[in-house]
Amino acid sequence: MRAESVGGLLGAIVAAAVLAAAFYYVPVGPMARSMQPARVEVPPTQVQTVPVAPAVRGPVVREVPN
């Protein structure tokens, strides 16, 4: 066998493994909807906003020495 045919065979094996894993981990069809957990509604909480002081600004450099 040449290197190209060995590479093609290994590529086909890897592709088949990835396809099998995709079907195993991702359910397809109506079963996918029934396996999802029910959503729990959480009442919104009020958040008090605290006024934030403006950030301290540094010195302004007007001229840059050569």
PDB file of N, CA and C in Angstrom:
ATOM      1  N   MET A   1       0.835  -1.185   0.000  1.00  0.00           N
ATOM      2  CA  MET A   1       0.000   0.000   0.000  1.00  0.00           C
ATOM      3  C   MET A   1       0.880   1.250   0.000  1.00  0.00           C
ATOM      4  N   ARG A   2       0.364   2.227  -0.691  1.00  0.00           N
ATOM      5  CA  ARG A   2       1.082   3.486  -0.710  1.00  0.00           C
ATOM      6  C   ARG A   2       0.596   4.371   0.429  1.00  0.00           C
ATOM      7  N   ALA A   3       1.339   5.432   0.691  1.00  0.00           N
ATOM      8  CA  ALA A   3       1.013   6.322   1.806  1.00  0.00           C
ATOM      9  C   ALA A   3      -0.331   7.012   1.591  1.00  0.00           C
ATOM     10  N   GLU A   4      -0.683   7.307   0.322  1.00  0.00           N
ATOM     11  CA  GLU A   4      -1.954   7.976   0.066  1.00  0.00           C
ATOM     12  C   GLU A   4      -3.137   7.075   0.417  1.00  0.00           C
ATOM     13  N   SER A   5      -3.033   5.805   0.106  1.00  0.00           N
ATOM     14  CA  SER A   5      -4.145   4.900   0.396  1.00  0.00           C
ATOM     15  C   SER A   5      -4.266   4.654   1.904  1.00  0.00           C
ATOM     16  N   VAL A   6      -3.148   4.595   2.604  1.00  0.00           N
ATOM     17  CA  VAL A   6      -3.192   4.440   4.055  1.00  0.00           C
ATOM     18  C   VAL A   6      -3.808   5.685   4.695  1.00  0.00           C
ATOM     19  N   GLY A   7      -3.440   6.841   4.194  1.00  0.00           N
ATOM     20  CA  GLY A   7      -4.014   8.089   4.702  1.00  0.00           C
ATOM     21  C   GLY A   7      -5.505   8.183   4.433  1.00  0.00           C
ATOM     22  N   GLY A   8      -5.925   7.748   3.255  1.00  0.00           N
ATOM     23  CA  GLY A   8      -7.348   7.746   2.922  1.00  0.00           C
ATOM     24  C   GLY A   8      -8.135   6.796   3.804  1.00  0.00           C
ATOM     25  N   LEU A   9      -7.566   5.626   4.083  1.00  0.00           N
ATOM     26  CA  LEU A   9      -8.222   4.657   4.953  1.00  0.00           C
ATOM     27  C   LEU A   9      -8.342   5.203   6.374  1.00  0.00           C
ATOM     28  N   LEU A  10      -7.282   5.792   6.890  1.00  0.00           N
ATOM     29  CA  LEU A  10      -7.332   6.365   8.242  1.00  0.00           C
ATOM     30  C   LEU A  10      -8.295   7.555   8.301  1.00  0.00           C
ATOM     31  N   GLY A  11      -8.335   8.344   7.236  1.00  0.00           N
ATOM     32  CA  GLY A  11      -9.279   9.465   7.188  1.00  0.00           C
ATOM     33  C   GLY A  11     -10.719   8.994   7.206  1.00  0.00           C
ATOM     34  N   ALA A  12     -11.007   7.903   6.484  1.00  0.00           N
ATOM     35  CA  ALA A  12     -12.360   7.346   6.473  1.00  0.00           C
ATOM     36  C   ALA A  12     -12.741   6.802   7.843  1.00  0.00           C
ATOM     37  N   ILE A  13     -11.798   6.193   8.535  1.00  0.00           N
ATOM     38  CA  ILE A  13     -12.068   5.671   9.879  1.00  0.00           C
ATOM     39  C   ILE A  13     -12.356   6.812  10.850  1.00  0.00           C
ATOM     40  N   VAL A  14     -11.564   7.867  10.773  1.00  0.00           N
ATOM     41  CA  VAL A  14     -11.776   9.025  11.650  1.00  0.00           C
ATOM     42  C   VAL A  14     -13.107   9.692  11.337  1.00  0.00           C
ATOM     43  N   ALA A  15     -13.439   9.830  10.067  1.00  0.00           N
ATOM     44  CA  ALA A  15     -14.707  10.448   9.682  1.00  0.00           C
ATOM     45  C   ALA A  15     -15.884   9.622  10.189  1.00  0.00           C
ATOM     46  N   ALA A  16     -15.791   8.303  10.108  1.00  0.00           N
ATOM     47  CA  ALA A  16     -16.864   7.442  10.604  1.00  0.00           C
ATOM     48  C   ALA A  16     -17.002   7.568  12.124  1.00  0.00           C
ATOM     49  N   ALA A  17     -15.891   7.682  12.835  1.00  0.00           N
ATOM     50  CA  ALA A  17     -15.935   7.834  14.293  1.00  0.00           C
ATOM     51  C   ALA A  17     -16.568   9.168  14.679  1.00  0.00           C
ATOM     52  N   VAL A  18     -16.242  10.240  13.963  1.00  0.00           N
ATOM     53  CA  VAL A  18     -16.819  11.555  14.252  1.00  0.00           C
ATOM     54  C   VAL A  18     -18.311  11.554  13.953  1.00  0.00           C
ATOM     55  N   LEU A  19     -18.719  10.932  12.876  1.00  0.00           N
ATOM     56  CA  LEU A  19     -20.138  10.856  12.533  1.00  0.00           C
ATOM     57  C   LEU A  19     -20.906  10.043  13.574  1.00  0.00           C
ATOM     58  N   ALA A  20     -20.335   8.952  14.031  1.00  0.00           N
ATOM     59  CA  ALA A  20     -20.984   8.140  15.060  1.00  0.00           C
ATOM     60  C   ALA A  20     -21.100   8.914  16.373  1.00  0.00           C
ATOM     61  N   ALA A  21     -20.073   9.669  16.742  1.00  0.00           N
ATOM     62  CA  ALA A  21     -20.125  10.465  17.966  1.00  0.00           C
ATOM     63  C   ALA A  21     -21.166  11.562  17.849  1.00  0.00           C
ATOM     64  N   ALA A  22     -21.324  12.138  16.663  1.00  0.00           N
ATOM     65  CA  ALA A  22     -22.324  13.185  16.470  1.00  0.00           C
ATOM     66  C   ALA A  22     -23.725  12.626  16.662  1.00  0.00           C
ATOM     67  N   PHE A  23     -23.998  11.446  16.146  1.00  0.00           N
ATOM     68  CA  PHE A  23     -25.321  10.849  16.334  1.00  0.00           C
ATOM     69  C   PHE A  23     -25.526  10.375  17.764  1.00  0.00           C
ATOM     70  N   TYR A  24     -24.458  10.015  18.445  1.00  0.00           N
ATOM     71  CA  TYR A  24     -24.590   9.546  19.825  1.00  0.00           C
ATOM     72  C   TYR A  24     -24.880  10.705  20.780  1.00  0.00           C
ATOM     73  N   TYR A  25     -24.181  11.827  20.628  1.00  0.00           N
ATOM     74  CA  TYR A  25     -24.300  12.923  21.575  1.00  0.00           C
ATOM     75  C   TYR A  25     -25.410  13.911  21.244  1.00  0.00           C
ATOM     76  N   VAL A  26     -25.911  13.946  20.009  1.00  0.00           N
ATOM     77  CA  VAL A  26     -26.948  14.894  19.627  1.00  0.00           C
ATOM     78  C   VAL A  26     -28.167  14.105  19.179  1.00  0.00           C
ATOM     79  N   PRO A  27     -29.197  14.030  20.036  1.00  0.00           N
ATOM     80  CA  PRO A  27     -30.389  13.291  19.627  1.00  0.00           C
ATOM     81  C   PRO A  27     -31.123  14.016  18.507  1.00  0.00           C
ATOM     82  N   VAL A  28     -31.708  13.254  17.603  1.00  0.00           N
ATOM     83  CA  VAL A  28     -32.377  13.816  16.436  1.00  0.00           C
ATOM     84  C   VAL A  28     -33.863  13.466  16.520  1.00  0.00           C
ATOM     85  N   GLY A  29     -34.712  14.410  16.133  1.00  0.00           N
ATOM     86  CA  GLY A  29     -36.130  14.132  16.051  1.00  0.00           C
ATOM     87  C   GLY A  29     -36.898  14.583  17.283  1.00  0.00           C
ATOM     88  N   PRO A  30     -38.093  13.994  17.483  1.00  0.00           N
ATOM     89  CA  PRO A  30     -38.942  14.430  18.587  1.00  0.00           C
ATOM     90  C   PRO A  30     -38.376  14.077  19.963  1.00  0.00           C
ATOM     91  N   MET A  31     -37.463  13.108  20.022  1.00  0.00           N
ATOM     92  CA  MET A  31     -36.872  12.759  21.312  1.00  0.00           C
ATOM     93  C   MET A  31     -36.012  13.889  21.853  1.00  0.00           C
ATOM     94  N   ALA A  32     -35.479  14.731  20.997  1.00  0.00           N
ATOM     95  CA  ALA A  32     -34.609  15.821  21.433  1.00  0.00           C
ATOM     96  C   ALA A  32     -35.381  16.824  22.278  1.00  0.00           C
ATOM     97  N   ARG A  33     -36.639  17.058  21.940  1.00  0.00           N
ATOM     98  CA  ARG A  33     -37.429  18.039  22.691  1.00  0.00           C
ATOM     99  C   ARG A  33     -37.842  17.496  24.050  1.00  0.00           C
ATOM    100  N   SER A  34     -38.117  16.218  24.150  1.00  0.00           N
ATOM    101  CA  SER A  34     -38.579  15.664  25.418  1.00  0.00           C
ATOM    102  C   SER A  34     -37.448  15.514  26.417  1.00  0.00           C
ATOM    103  N   MET A  35     -36.194  15.495  25.959  1.00  0.00           N
ATOM    104  CA  MET A  35     -35.077  15.317  26.869  1.00  0.00           C
ATOM    105  C   MET A  35     -34.614  16.624  27.493  1.00  0.00           C
ATOM    106  N   GLN A  36     -35.127  17.764  27.006  1.00  0.00           N
ATOM    107  CA  GLN A  36     -34.704  19.040  27.562  1.00  0.00           C
ATOM    108  C   GLN A  36     -35.360  19.247  28.916  1.00  0.00           C
ATOM    109  N   PRO A  37     -34.624  19.793  29.895  1.00  0.00           N
ATOM    110  CA  PRO A  37     -35.227  20.042  31.203  1.00  0.00           C
ATOM    111  C   PRO A  37     -36.253  21.165  31.118  1.00  0.00           C
ATOM    112  N   ALA A  38     -37.224  21.120  32.006  1.00  0.00           N
ATOM    113  CA  ALA A  38     -38.258  22.148  32.033  1.00  0.00           C
ATOM    114  C   ALA A  38     -37.656  23.464  32.509  1.00  0.00           C
ATOM    115  N   ARG A  39     -38.148  24.550  31.927  1.00  0.00           N
ATOM    116  CA  ARG A  39     -37.631  25.858  32.319  1.00  0.00           C
ATOM    117  C   ARG A  39     -38.273  26.295  33.625  1.00  0.00           C
ATOM    118  N   VAL A  40     -37.486  26.834  34.503  1.00  0.00           N
ATOM    119  CA  VAL A  40     -37.972  27.339  35.780  1.00  0.00           C
ATOM    120  C   VAL A  40     -37.997  28.851  35.686  1.00  0.00           C
ATOM    121  N   GLU A  41     -39.169  29.418  35.960  1.00  0.00           N
ATOM    122  CA  GLU A  41     -39.274  30.872  35.900  1.00  0.00           C
ATOM    123  C   GLU A  41     -38.784  31.467  37.210  1.00  0.00           C
ATOM    124  N   VAL A  42     -37.889  32.409  37.097  1.00  0.00           N
ATOM    125  CA  VAL A  42     -37.324  33.092  38.256  1.00  0.00           C
ATOM    126  C   VAL A  42     -37.891  34.504  38.275  1.00  0.00           C
ATOM    127  N   PRO A  43     -38.494  34.890  39.392  1.00  0.00           N
ATOM    128  CA  PRO A  43     -39.041  36.248  39.431  1.00  0.00           C
ATOM    129  C   PRO A  43     -37.908  37.274  39.368  1.00  0.00           C
ATOM    130  N   PRO A  44     -38.120  38.354  38.628  1.00  0.00           N
ATOM    131  CA  PRO A  44     -37.062  39.367  38.526  1.00  0.00           C
ATOM    132  C   PRO A  44     -36.858  40.072  39.865  1.00  0.00           C
ATOM    133  N   THR A  45     -35.626  40.314  40.182  1.00  0.00           N
ATOM    134  CA  THR A  45     -35.302  41.011  41.430  1.00  0.00           C
ATOM    135  C   THR A  45     -34.942  42.449  41.112  1.00  0.00           C
ATOM    136  N   GLN A  46     -35.272  43.334  42.032  1.00  0.00           N
ATOM    137  CA  GLN A  46     -34.925  44.726  41.833  1.00  0.00           C
ATOM    138  C   GLN A  46     -33.491  44.962  42.281  1.00  0.00           C
ATOM    139  N   VAL A  47     -32.785  45.666  41.455  1.00  0.00           N
ATOM    140  CA  VAL A  47     -31.393  45.983  41.747  1.00  0.00           C
ATOM    141  C   VAL A  47     -31.298  47.488  41.949  1.00  0.00           C
ATOM    142  N   GLN A  48     -30.793  47.876  43.105  1.00  0.00           N
ATOM    143  CA  GLN A  48     -30.622  49.297  43.358  1.00  0.00           C
ATOM    144  C   GLN A  48     -29.317  49.754  42.726  1.00  0.00           C
ATOM    145  N   THR A  49     -29.411  50.830  42.001  1.00  0.00           N
ATOM    146  CA  THR A  49     -28.206  51.369  41.388  1.00  0.00           C
ATOM    147  C   THR A  49     -27.574  52.382  42.328  1.00  0.00           C
ATOM    148  N   VAL A  50     -26.290  52.274  42.489  1.00  0.00           N
ATOM    149  CA  VAL A  50     -25.540  53.175  43.353  1.00  0.00           C
ATOM    150  C   VAL A  50     -24.823  54.170  42.456  1.00  0.00           C
ATOM    151  N   PRO A  51     -24.965  55.473  42.735  1.00  0.00           N
ATOM    152  CA  PRO A  51     -24.251  56.435  41.892  1.00  0.00           C
ATOM    153  C   PRO A  51     -22.735  56.235  42.021  1.00  0.00           C
ATOM    154  N   VAL A  52     -22.094  56.228  40.889  1.00  0.00           N
ATOM    155  CA  VAL A  52     -20.655  55.986  40.847  1.00  0.00           C
ATOM    156  C   VAL A  52     -19.952  57.312  40.645  1.00  0.00           C
ATOM    157  N   ALA A  53     -18.912  57.549  41.441  1.00  0.00           N
ATOM    158  CA  ALA A  53     -18.131  58.769  41.300  1.00  0.00           C
ATOM    159  C   ALA A  53     -17.329  58.697  40.002  1.00  0.00           C
ATOM    160  N   PRO A  54     -17.122  59.828  39.345  1.00  0.00           N
ATOM    161  CA  PRO A  54     -16.339  59.796  38.107  1.00  0.00           C
ATOM    162  C   PRO A  54     -14.901  59.359  38.388  1.00  0.00           C
ATOM    163  N   ALA A  55     -14.311  58.702  37.409  1.00  0.00           N
ATOM    164  CA  ALA A  55     -12.947  58.208  37.564  1.00  0.00           C
ATOM    165  C   ALA A  55     -11.973  59.376  37.647  1.00  0.00           C
ATOM    166  N   VAL A  56     -10.925  59.187  38.428  1.00  0.00           N
ATOM    167  CA  VAL A  56      -9.900  60.213  38.579  1.00  0.00           C
ATOM    168  C   VAL A  56      -9.059  60.230  37.316  1.00  0.00           C
ATOM    169  N   ARG A  57      -8.919  61.401  36.743  1.00  0.00           N
ATOM    170  CA  ARG A  57      -8.146  61.511  35.511  1.00  0.00           C
ATOM    171  C   ARG A  57      -6.714  61.902  35.841  1.00  0.00           C
ATOM    172  N   GLY A  58      -5.810  61.407  35.047  1.00  0.00           N
ATOM    173  CA  GLY A  58      -4.396  61.689  35.248  1.00  0.00           C
ATOM    174  C   GLY A  58      -4.000  63.009  34.619  1.00  0.00           C
ATOM    175  N   PRO A  59      -2.717  63.357  34.715  1.00  0.00           N
ATOM    176  CA  PRO A  59      -2.248  64.617  34.151  1.00  0.00           C
ATOM    177  C   PRO A  59      -2.308  64.596  32.616  1.00  0.00           C
ATOM    178  N   VAL A  60      -2.509  65.752  32.032  1.00  0.00           N
ATOM    179  CA  VAL A  60      -2.571  65.879  30.582  1.00  0.00           C
ATOM    180  C   VAL A  60      -1.213  66.363  30.106  1.00  0.00           C
ATOM    181  N   VAL A  61      -0.600  65.625  29.176  1.00  0.00           N
ATOM    182  CA  VAL A  61       0.686  66.009  28.619  1.00  0.00           C
ATOM    183  C   VAL A  61       0.406  66.817  27.368  1.00  0.00           C
ATOM    184  N   ARG A  62       0.824  68.085  27.401  1.00  0.00           N
ATOM    185  CA  ARG A  62       0.524  68.953  26.269  1.00  0.00           C
ATOM    186  C   ARG A  62       1.650  68.941  25.243  1.00  0.00           C
ATOM    187  N   GLU A  63       2.875  68.846  25.678  1.00  0.00           N
ATOM    188  CA  GLU A  63       3.998  68.822  24.748  1.00  0.00           C
ATOM    189  C   GLU A  63       4.890  67.618  25.068  1.00  0.00           C
ATOM    190  N   VAL A  64       5.365  66.992  24.017  1.00  0.00           N
ATOM    191  CA  VAL A  64       6.260  65.862  24.194  1.00  0.00           C
ATOM    192  C   VAL A  64       7.648  66.313  23.824  1.00  0.00           C
ATOM    193  N   PRO A  65       8.612  66.248  24.768  1.00  0.00           N
ATOM    194  CA  PRO A  65       9.971  66.672  24.442  1.00  0.00           C
ATOM    195  C   PRO A  65      10.621  65.724  23.439  1.00  0.00           C
ATOM    196  N   ASN A  66      11.514  66.290  22.614  1.00  0.00           N
ATOM    197  CA  ASN A  66      12.195  65.471  21.610  1.00  0.00           C
ATOM    198  C   ASN A  66      13.268  64.675  22.204  1.00  0.00           C
TER     199      ASN A  66
END
